[in-house]
PDB file of C-alpha atoms in Angstrom:
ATOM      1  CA  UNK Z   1     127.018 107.508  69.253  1.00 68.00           C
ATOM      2  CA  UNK Z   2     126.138 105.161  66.589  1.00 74.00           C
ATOM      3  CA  UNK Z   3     122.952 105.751  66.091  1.00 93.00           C
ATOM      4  CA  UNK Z   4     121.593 103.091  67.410  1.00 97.00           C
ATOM      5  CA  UNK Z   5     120.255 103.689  71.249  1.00 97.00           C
ATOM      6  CA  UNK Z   6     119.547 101.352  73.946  1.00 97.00           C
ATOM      7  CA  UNK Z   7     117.553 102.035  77.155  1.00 97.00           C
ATOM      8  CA  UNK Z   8     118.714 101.699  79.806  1.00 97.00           C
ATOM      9  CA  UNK Z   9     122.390 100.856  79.941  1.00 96.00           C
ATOM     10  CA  UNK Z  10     122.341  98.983  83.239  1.00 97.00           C
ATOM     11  CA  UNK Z  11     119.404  97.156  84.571  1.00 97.00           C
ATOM     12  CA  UNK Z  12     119.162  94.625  87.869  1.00 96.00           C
ATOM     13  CA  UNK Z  13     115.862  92.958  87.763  1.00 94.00           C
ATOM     14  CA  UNK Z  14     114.027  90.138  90.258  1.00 92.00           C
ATOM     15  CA  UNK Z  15     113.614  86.630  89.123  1.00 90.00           C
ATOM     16  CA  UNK Z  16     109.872  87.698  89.649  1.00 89.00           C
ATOM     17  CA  UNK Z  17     110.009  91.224  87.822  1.00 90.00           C
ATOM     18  CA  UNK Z  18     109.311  92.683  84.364  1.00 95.00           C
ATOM     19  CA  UNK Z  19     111.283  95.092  82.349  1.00 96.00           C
ATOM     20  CA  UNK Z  20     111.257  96.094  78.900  1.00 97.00           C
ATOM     21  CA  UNK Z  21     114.849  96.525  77.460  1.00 98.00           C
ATOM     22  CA  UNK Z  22     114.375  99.926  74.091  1.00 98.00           C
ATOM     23  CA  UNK Z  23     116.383  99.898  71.207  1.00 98.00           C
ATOM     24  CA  UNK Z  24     115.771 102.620  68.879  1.00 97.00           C
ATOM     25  CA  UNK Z  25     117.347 103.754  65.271  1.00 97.00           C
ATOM     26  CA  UNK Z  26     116.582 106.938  63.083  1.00 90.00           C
ATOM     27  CA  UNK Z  27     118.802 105.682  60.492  1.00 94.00           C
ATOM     28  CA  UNK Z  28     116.186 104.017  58.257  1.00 93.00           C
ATOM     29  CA  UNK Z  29     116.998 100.713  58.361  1.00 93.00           C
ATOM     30  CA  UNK Z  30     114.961  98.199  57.677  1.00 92.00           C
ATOM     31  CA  UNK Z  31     116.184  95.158  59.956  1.00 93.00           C
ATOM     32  CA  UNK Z  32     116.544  95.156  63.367  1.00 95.00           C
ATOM     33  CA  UNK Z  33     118.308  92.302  65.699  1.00 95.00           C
ATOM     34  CA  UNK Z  34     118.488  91.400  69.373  1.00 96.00           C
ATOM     35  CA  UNK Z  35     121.753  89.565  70.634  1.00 95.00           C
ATOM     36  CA  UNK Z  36     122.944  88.281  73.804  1.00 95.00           C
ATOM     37  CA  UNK Z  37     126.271  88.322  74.872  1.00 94.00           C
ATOM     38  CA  UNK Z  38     127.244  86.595  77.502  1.00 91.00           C
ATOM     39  CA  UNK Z  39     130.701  86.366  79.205  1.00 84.00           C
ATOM     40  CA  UNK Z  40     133.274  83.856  77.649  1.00 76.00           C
ATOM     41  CA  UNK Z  41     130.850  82.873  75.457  1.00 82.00           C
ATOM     42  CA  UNK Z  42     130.138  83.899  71.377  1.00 84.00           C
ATOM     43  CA  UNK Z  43     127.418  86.096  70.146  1.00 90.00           C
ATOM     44  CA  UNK Z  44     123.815  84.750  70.521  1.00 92.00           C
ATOM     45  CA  UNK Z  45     121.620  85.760  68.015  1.00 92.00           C
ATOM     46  CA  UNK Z  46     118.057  85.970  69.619  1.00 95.00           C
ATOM     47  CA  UNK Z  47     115.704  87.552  67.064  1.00 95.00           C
ATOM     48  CA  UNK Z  48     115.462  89.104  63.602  1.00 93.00           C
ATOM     49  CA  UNK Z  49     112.489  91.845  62.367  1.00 94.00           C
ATOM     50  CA  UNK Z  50     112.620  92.880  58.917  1.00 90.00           C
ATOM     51  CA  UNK Z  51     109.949  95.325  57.761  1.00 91.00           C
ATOM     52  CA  UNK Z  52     108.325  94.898  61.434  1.00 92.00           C
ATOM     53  CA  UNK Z  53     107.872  91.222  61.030  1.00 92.00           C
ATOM     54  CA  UNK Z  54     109.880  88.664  63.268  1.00 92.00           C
ATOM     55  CA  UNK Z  55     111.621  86.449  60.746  1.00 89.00           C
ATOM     56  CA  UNK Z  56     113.812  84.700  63.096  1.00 88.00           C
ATOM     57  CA  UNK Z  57     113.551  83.308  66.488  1.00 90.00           C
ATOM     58  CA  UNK Z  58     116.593  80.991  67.423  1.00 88.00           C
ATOM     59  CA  UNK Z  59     114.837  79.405  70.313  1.00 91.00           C
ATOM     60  CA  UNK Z  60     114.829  81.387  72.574  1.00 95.00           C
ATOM     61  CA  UNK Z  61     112.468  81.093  75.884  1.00 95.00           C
ATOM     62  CA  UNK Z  62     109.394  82.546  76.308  1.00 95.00           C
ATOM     63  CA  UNK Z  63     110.413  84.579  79.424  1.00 96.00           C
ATOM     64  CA  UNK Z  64     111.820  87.110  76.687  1.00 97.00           C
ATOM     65  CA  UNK Z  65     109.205  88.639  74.401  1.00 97.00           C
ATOM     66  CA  UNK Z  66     110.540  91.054  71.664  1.00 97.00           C
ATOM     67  CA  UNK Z  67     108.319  93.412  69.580  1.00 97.00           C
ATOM     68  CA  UNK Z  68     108.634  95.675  67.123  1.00 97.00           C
ATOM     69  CA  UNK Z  69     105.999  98.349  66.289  1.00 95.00           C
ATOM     70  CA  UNK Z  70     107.814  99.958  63.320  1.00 93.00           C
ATOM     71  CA  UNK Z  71     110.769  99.718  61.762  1.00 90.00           C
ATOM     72  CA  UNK Z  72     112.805 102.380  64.575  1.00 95.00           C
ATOM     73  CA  UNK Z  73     111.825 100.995  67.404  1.00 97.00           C
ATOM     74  CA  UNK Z  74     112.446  97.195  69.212  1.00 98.00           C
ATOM     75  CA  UNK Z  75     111.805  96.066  72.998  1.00 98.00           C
ATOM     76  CA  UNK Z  76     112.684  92.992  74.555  1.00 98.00           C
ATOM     77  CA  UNK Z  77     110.069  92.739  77.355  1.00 98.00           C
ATOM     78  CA  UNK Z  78     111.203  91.002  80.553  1.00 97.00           C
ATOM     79  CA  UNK Z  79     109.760  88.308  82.963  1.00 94.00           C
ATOM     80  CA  UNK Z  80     110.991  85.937  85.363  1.00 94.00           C
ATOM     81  CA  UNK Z  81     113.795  85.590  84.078  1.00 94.00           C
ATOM     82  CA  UNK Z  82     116.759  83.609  85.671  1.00 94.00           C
ATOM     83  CA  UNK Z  83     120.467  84.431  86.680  1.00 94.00           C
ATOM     84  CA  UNK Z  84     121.889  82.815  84.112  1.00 94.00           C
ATOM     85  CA  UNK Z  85     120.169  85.416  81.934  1.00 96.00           C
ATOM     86  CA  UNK Z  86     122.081  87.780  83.082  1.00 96.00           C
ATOM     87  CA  UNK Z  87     124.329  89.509  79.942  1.00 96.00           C
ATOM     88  CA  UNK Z  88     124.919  92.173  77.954  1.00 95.00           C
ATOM     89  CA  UNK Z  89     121.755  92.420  75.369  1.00 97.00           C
ATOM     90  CA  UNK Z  90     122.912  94.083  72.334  1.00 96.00           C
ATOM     91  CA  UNK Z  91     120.881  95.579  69.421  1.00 97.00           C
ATOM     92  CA  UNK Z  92     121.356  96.270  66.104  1.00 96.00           C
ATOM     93  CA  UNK Z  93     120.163  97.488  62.588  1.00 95.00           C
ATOM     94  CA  UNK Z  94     121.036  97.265  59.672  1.00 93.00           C
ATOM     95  CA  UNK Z  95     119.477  98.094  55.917  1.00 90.00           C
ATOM     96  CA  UNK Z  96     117.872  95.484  53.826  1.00 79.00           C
ATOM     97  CA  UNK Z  97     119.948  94.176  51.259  1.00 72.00           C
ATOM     98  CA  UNK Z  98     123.482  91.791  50.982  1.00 68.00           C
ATOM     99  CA  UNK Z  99     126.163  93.929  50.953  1.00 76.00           C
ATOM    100  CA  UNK Z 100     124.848  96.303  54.393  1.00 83.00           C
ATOM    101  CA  UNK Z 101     127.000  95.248  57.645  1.00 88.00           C
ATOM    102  CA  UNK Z 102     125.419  95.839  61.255  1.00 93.00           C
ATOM    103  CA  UNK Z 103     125.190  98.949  63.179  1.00 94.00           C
ATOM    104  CA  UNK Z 104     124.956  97.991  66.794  1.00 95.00           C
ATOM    105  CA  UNK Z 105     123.771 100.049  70.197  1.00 96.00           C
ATOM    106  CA  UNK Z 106     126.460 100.322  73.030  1.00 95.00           C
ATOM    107  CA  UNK Z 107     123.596  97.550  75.006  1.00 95.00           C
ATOM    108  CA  UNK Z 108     122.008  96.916  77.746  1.00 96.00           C
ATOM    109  CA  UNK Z 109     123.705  95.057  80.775  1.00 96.00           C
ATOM    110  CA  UNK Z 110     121.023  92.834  82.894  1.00 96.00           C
ATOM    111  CA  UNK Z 111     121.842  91.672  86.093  1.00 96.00           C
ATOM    112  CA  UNK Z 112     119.041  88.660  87.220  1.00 95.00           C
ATOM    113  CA  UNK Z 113     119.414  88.576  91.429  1.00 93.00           C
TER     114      UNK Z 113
ATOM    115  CA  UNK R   1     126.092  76.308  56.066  1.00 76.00           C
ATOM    116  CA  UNK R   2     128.280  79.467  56.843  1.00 83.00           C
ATOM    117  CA  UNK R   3     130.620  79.915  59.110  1.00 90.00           C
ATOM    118  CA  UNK R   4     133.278  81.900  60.372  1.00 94.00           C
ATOM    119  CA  UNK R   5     136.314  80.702  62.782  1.00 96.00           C
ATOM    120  CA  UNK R   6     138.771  82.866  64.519  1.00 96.00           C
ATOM    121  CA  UNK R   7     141.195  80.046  65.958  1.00 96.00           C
ATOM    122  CA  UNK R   8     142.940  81.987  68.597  1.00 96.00           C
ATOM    123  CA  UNK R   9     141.054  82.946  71.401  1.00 95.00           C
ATOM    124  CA  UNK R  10     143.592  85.483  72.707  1.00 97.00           C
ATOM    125  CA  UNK R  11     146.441  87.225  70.727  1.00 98.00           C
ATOM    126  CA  UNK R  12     149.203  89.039  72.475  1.00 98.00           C
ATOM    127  CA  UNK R  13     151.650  91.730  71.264  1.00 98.00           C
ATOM    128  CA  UNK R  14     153.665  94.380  72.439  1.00 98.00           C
ATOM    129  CA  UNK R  15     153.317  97.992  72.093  1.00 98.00           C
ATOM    130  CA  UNK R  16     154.815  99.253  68.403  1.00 97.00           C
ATOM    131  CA  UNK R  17     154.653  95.432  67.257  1.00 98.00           C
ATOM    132  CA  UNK R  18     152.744  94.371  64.418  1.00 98.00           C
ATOM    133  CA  UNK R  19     149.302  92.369  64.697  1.00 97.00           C
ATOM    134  CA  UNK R  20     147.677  89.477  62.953  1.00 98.00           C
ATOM    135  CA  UNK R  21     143.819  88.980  64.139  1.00 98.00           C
ATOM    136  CA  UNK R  22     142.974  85.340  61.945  1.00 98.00           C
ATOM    137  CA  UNK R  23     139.757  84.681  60.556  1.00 98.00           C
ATOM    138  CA  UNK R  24     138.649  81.906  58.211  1.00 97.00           C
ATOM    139  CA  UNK R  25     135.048  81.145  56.554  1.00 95.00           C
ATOM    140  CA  UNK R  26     133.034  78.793  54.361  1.00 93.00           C
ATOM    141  CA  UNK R  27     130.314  80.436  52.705  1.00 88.00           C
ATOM    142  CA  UNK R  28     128.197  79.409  49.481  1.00 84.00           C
ATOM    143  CA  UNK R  29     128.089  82.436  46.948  1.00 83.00           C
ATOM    144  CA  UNK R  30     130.420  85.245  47.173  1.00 85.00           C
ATOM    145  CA  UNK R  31     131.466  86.344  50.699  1.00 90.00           C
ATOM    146  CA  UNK R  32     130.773  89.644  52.209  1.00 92.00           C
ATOM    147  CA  UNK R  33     133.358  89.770  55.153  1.00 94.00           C
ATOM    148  CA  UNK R  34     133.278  92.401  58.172  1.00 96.00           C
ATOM    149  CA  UNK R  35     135.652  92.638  61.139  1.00 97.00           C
ATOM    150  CA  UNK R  36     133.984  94.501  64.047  1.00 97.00           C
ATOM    151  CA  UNK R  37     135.613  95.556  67.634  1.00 97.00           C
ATOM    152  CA  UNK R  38     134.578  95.997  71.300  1.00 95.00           C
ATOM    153  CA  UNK R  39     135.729  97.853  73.810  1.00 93.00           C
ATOM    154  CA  UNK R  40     134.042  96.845  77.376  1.00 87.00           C
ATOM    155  CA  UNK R  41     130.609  96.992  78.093  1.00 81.00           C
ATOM    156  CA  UNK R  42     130.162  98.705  74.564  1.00 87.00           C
ATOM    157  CA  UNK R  43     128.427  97.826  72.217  1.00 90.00           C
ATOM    158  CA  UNK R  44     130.354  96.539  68.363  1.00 93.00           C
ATOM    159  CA  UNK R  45     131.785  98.957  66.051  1.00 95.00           C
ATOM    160  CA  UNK R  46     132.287  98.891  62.439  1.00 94.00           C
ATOM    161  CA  UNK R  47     135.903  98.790  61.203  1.00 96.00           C
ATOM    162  CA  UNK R  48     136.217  97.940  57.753  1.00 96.00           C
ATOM    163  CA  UNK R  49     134.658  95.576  55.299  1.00 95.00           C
ATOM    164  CA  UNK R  50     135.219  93.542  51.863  1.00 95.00           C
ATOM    165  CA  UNK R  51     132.268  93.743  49.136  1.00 91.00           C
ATOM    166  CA  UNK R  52     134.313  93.214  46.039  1.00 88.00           C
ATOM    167  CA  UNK R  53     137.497  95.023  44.546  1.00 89.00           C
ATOM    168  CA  UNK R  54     140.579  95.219  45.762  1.00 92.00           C
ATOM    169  CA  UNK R  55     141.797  92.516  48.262  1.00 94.00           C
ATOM    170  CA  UNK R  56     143.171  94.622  51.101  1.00 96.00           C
ATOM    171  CA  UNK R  57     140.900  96.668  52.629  1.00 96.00           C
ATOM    172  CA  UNK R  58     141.888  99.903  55.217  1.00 96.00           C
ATOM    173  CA  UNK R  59     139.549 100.707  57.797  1.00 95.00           C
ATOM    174  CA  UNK R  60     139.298 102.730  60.629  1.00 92.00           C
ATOM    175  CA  UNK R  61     142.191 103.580  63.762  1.00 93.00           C
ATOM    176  CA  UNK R  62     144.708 102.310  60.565  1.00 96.00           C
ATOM    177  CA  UNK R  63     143.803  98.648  60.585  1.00 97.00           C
ATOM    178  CA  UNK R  64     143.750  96.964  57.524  1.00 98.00           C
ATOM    179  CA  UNK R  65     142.522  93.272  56.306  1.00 98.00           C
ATOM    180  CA  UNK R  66     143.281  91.241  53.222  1.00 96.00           C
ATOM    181  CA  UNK R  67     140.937  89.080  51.528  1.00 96.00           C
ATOM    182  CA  UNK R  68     142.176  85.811  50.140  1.00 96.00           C
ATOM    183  CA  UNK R  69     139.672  83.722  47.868  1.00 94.00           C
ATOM    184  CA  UNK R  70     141.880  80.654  47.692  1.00 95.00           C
ATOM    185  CA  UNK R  71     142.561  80.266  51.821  1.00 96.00           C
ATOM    186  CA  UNK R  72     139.202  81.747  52.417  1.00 96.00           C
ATOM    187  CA  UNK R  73     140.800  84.128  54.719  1.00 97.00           C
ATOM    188  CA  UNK R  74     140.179  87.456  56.091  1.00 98.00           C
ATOM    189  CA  UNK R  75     142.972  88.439  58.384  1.00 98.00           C
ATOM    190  CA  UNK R  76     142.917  91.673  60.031  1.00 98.00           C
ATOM    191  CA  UNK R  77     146.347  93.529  59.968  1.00 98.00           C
ATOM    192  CA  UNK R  78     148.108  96.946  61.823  1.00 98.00           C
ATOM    193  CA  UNK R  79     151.461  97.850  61.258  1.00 97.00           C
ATOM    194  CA  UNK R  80     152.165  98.974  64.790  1.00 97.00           C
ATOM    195  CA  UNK R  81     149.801  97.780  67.846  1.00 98.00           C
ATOM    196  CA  UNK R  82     148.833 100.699  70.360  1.00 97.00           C
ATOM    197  CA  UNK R  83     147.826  99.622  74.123  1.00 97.00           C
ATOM    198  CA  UNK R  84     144.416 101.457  73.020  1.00 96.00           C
ATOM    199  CA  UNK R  85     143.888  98.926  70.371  1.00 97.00           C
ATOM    200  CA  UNK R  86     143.605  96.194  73.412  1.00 97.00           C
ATOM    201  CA  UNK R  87     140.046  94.994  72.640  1.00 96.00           C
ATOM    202  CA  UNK R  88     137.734  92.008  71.323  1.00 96.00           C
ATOM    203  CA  UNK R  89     137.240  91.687  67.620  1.00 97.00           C
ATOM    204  CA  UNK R  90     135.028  89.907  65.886  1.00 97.00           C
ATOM    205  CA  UNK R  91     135.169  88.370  62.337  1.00 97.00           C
ATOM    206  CA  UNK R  92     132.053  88.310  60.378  1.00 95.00           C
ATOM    207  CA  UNK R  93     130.252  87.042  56.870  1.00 92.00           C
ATOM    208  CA  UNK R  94     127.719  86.989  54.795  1.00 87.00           C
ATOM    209  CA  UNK R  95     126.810  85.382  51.620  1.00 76.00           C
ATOM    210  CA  UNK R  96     125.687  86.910  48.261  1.00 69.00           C
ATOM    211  CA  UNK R  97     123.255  83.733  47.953  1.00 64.00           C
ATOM    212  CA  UNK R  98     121.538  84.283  51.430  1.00 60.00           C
ATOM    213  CA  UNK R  99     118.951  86.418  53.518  1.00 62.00           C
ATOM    214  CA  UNK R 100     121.611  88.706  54.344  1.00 66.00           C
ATOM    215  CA  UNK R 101     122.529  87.340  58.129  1.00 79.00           C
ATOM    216  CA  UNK R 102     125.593  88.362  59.369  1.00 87.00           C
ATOM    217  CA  UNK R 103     127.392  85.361  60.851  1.00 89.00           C
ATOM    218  CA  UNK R 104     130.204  86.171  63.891  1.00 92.00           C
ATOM    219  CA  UNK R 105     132.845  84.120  64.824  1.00 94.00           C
ATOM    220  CA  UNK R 106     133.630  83.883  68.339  1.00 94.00           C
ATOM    221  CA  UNK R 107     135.967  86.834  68.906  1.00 95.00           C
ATOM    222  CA  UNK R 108     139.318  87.270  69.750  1.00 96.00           C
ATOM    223  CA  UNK R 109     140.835  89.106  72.730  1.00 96.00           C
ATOM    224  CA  UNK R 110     143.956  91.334  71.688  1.00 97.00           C
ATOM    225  CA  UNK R 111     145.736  92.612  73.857  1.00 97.00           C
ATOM    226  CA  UNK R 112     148.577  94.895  73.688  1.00 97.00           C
ATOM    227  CA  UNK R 113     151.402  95.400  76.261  1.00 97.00           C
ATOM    228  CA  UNK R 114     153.500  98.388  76.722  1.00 95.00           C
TER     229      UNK R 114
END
């Protein structure tokens, strides 16, 4: 375990459902990030919260809502969503600060049918 | 901007072999550089870093890398390959004179053959 835990490991979802992917972190860090990974493709950086506040959303669609209600916990909530969203979502943490690498979860894999 | 390149999608070596993983950057400021691997369906897992100091850097499972200013390089390096070590890697960076985001290149597939 890294300390980093995500919740749950394997999902299949409807194009019409909603989900709420869990990433949590006792490791008091100060940053958290959601990625997507999808096959044969590179790492997709979806959103950054530092201190609880989103400071980064590359563009990414409304069907996927993160929040973050302190600084150990992150969701992605879920809704009709479409196959091609199907991925591994990975989280991470990481402290404030330059010299601090990323500690990731072991993610979530989403199946869209 | 910053960015990170690994230019081989694939590297392939036998068992007991030695192993080059390449990774190149640009970066303003001083780089902090990170090489990461992961097995499937996991998650990514630390393996060793540069901050400052000395320019080769040991890490974890005996992998090493060596930092180069001048080629702006940060190659990853073990002695002898195992078939365990048969995994993606990814390089990463970040710059002294930014937020702190980690920037990934797009991973490299190694894989190791008895």
């Amino acid at each position: 375990e890294t300390g980093v835990t995500q919740t749950p490991r394997h999902l299949v979802m409807g194009m019409t459902n909603k989900k709420s992917l869990k990433c949590e972190q006792h490791l008091g860090h100060n940053a958290m990030y959601w990625y997507k990974q999808s096959a044969k493709k590179p790492l997709e950086l979806m959103f950054v919260y530092n201190f609880k506040e989103q400071t980064e959303n590359n563009s990414v669609p409304s069907r996927f809502s993160p929040e973050c209600p302190n600084s150990s916990h992150l969701f992605l909530h879920l809704h009709t969503l479409q196959p091609e969203d199907s991925a591994l979502y990975l989280c991470a943490s990481s402290p404030s600060g330059i010299p601090y690498g990323y500690t990731f979860g072991s993610g979530t894999r989403l199946t869209v049918v | 901007a910053q960015s990170v390149a690994q230019p081989e999608d694939q590297v392939n070596v036998a068992e007991g072999n030695p192993l080059t993983v390449k990774c190149t950057y640009s970066v303003s400021g001083n780089p902090y550089l990170f090489w990461y691997v992961q097995y499937p369906n996991r998650g990514l897992q630390f393996l060793l870093k540069y901050i400052t100091g000395d320019n080769l850097v040991k890490g974890s499972y005996g992998f090493e890398a060596e930092f180069n200013k001048s080629q702006t390089s940060f190659h990853l390096k073990k002695p002898s390959a195992l078939v365990s070590d048969s995994a993606l890697y990814f390089c990463a960076v970040k710059s002294s004179s930014n937020t702190g985001k980690l920037i990934f290149g797009q991973g490299t597939t190694l894989q190791v053959k008895p």
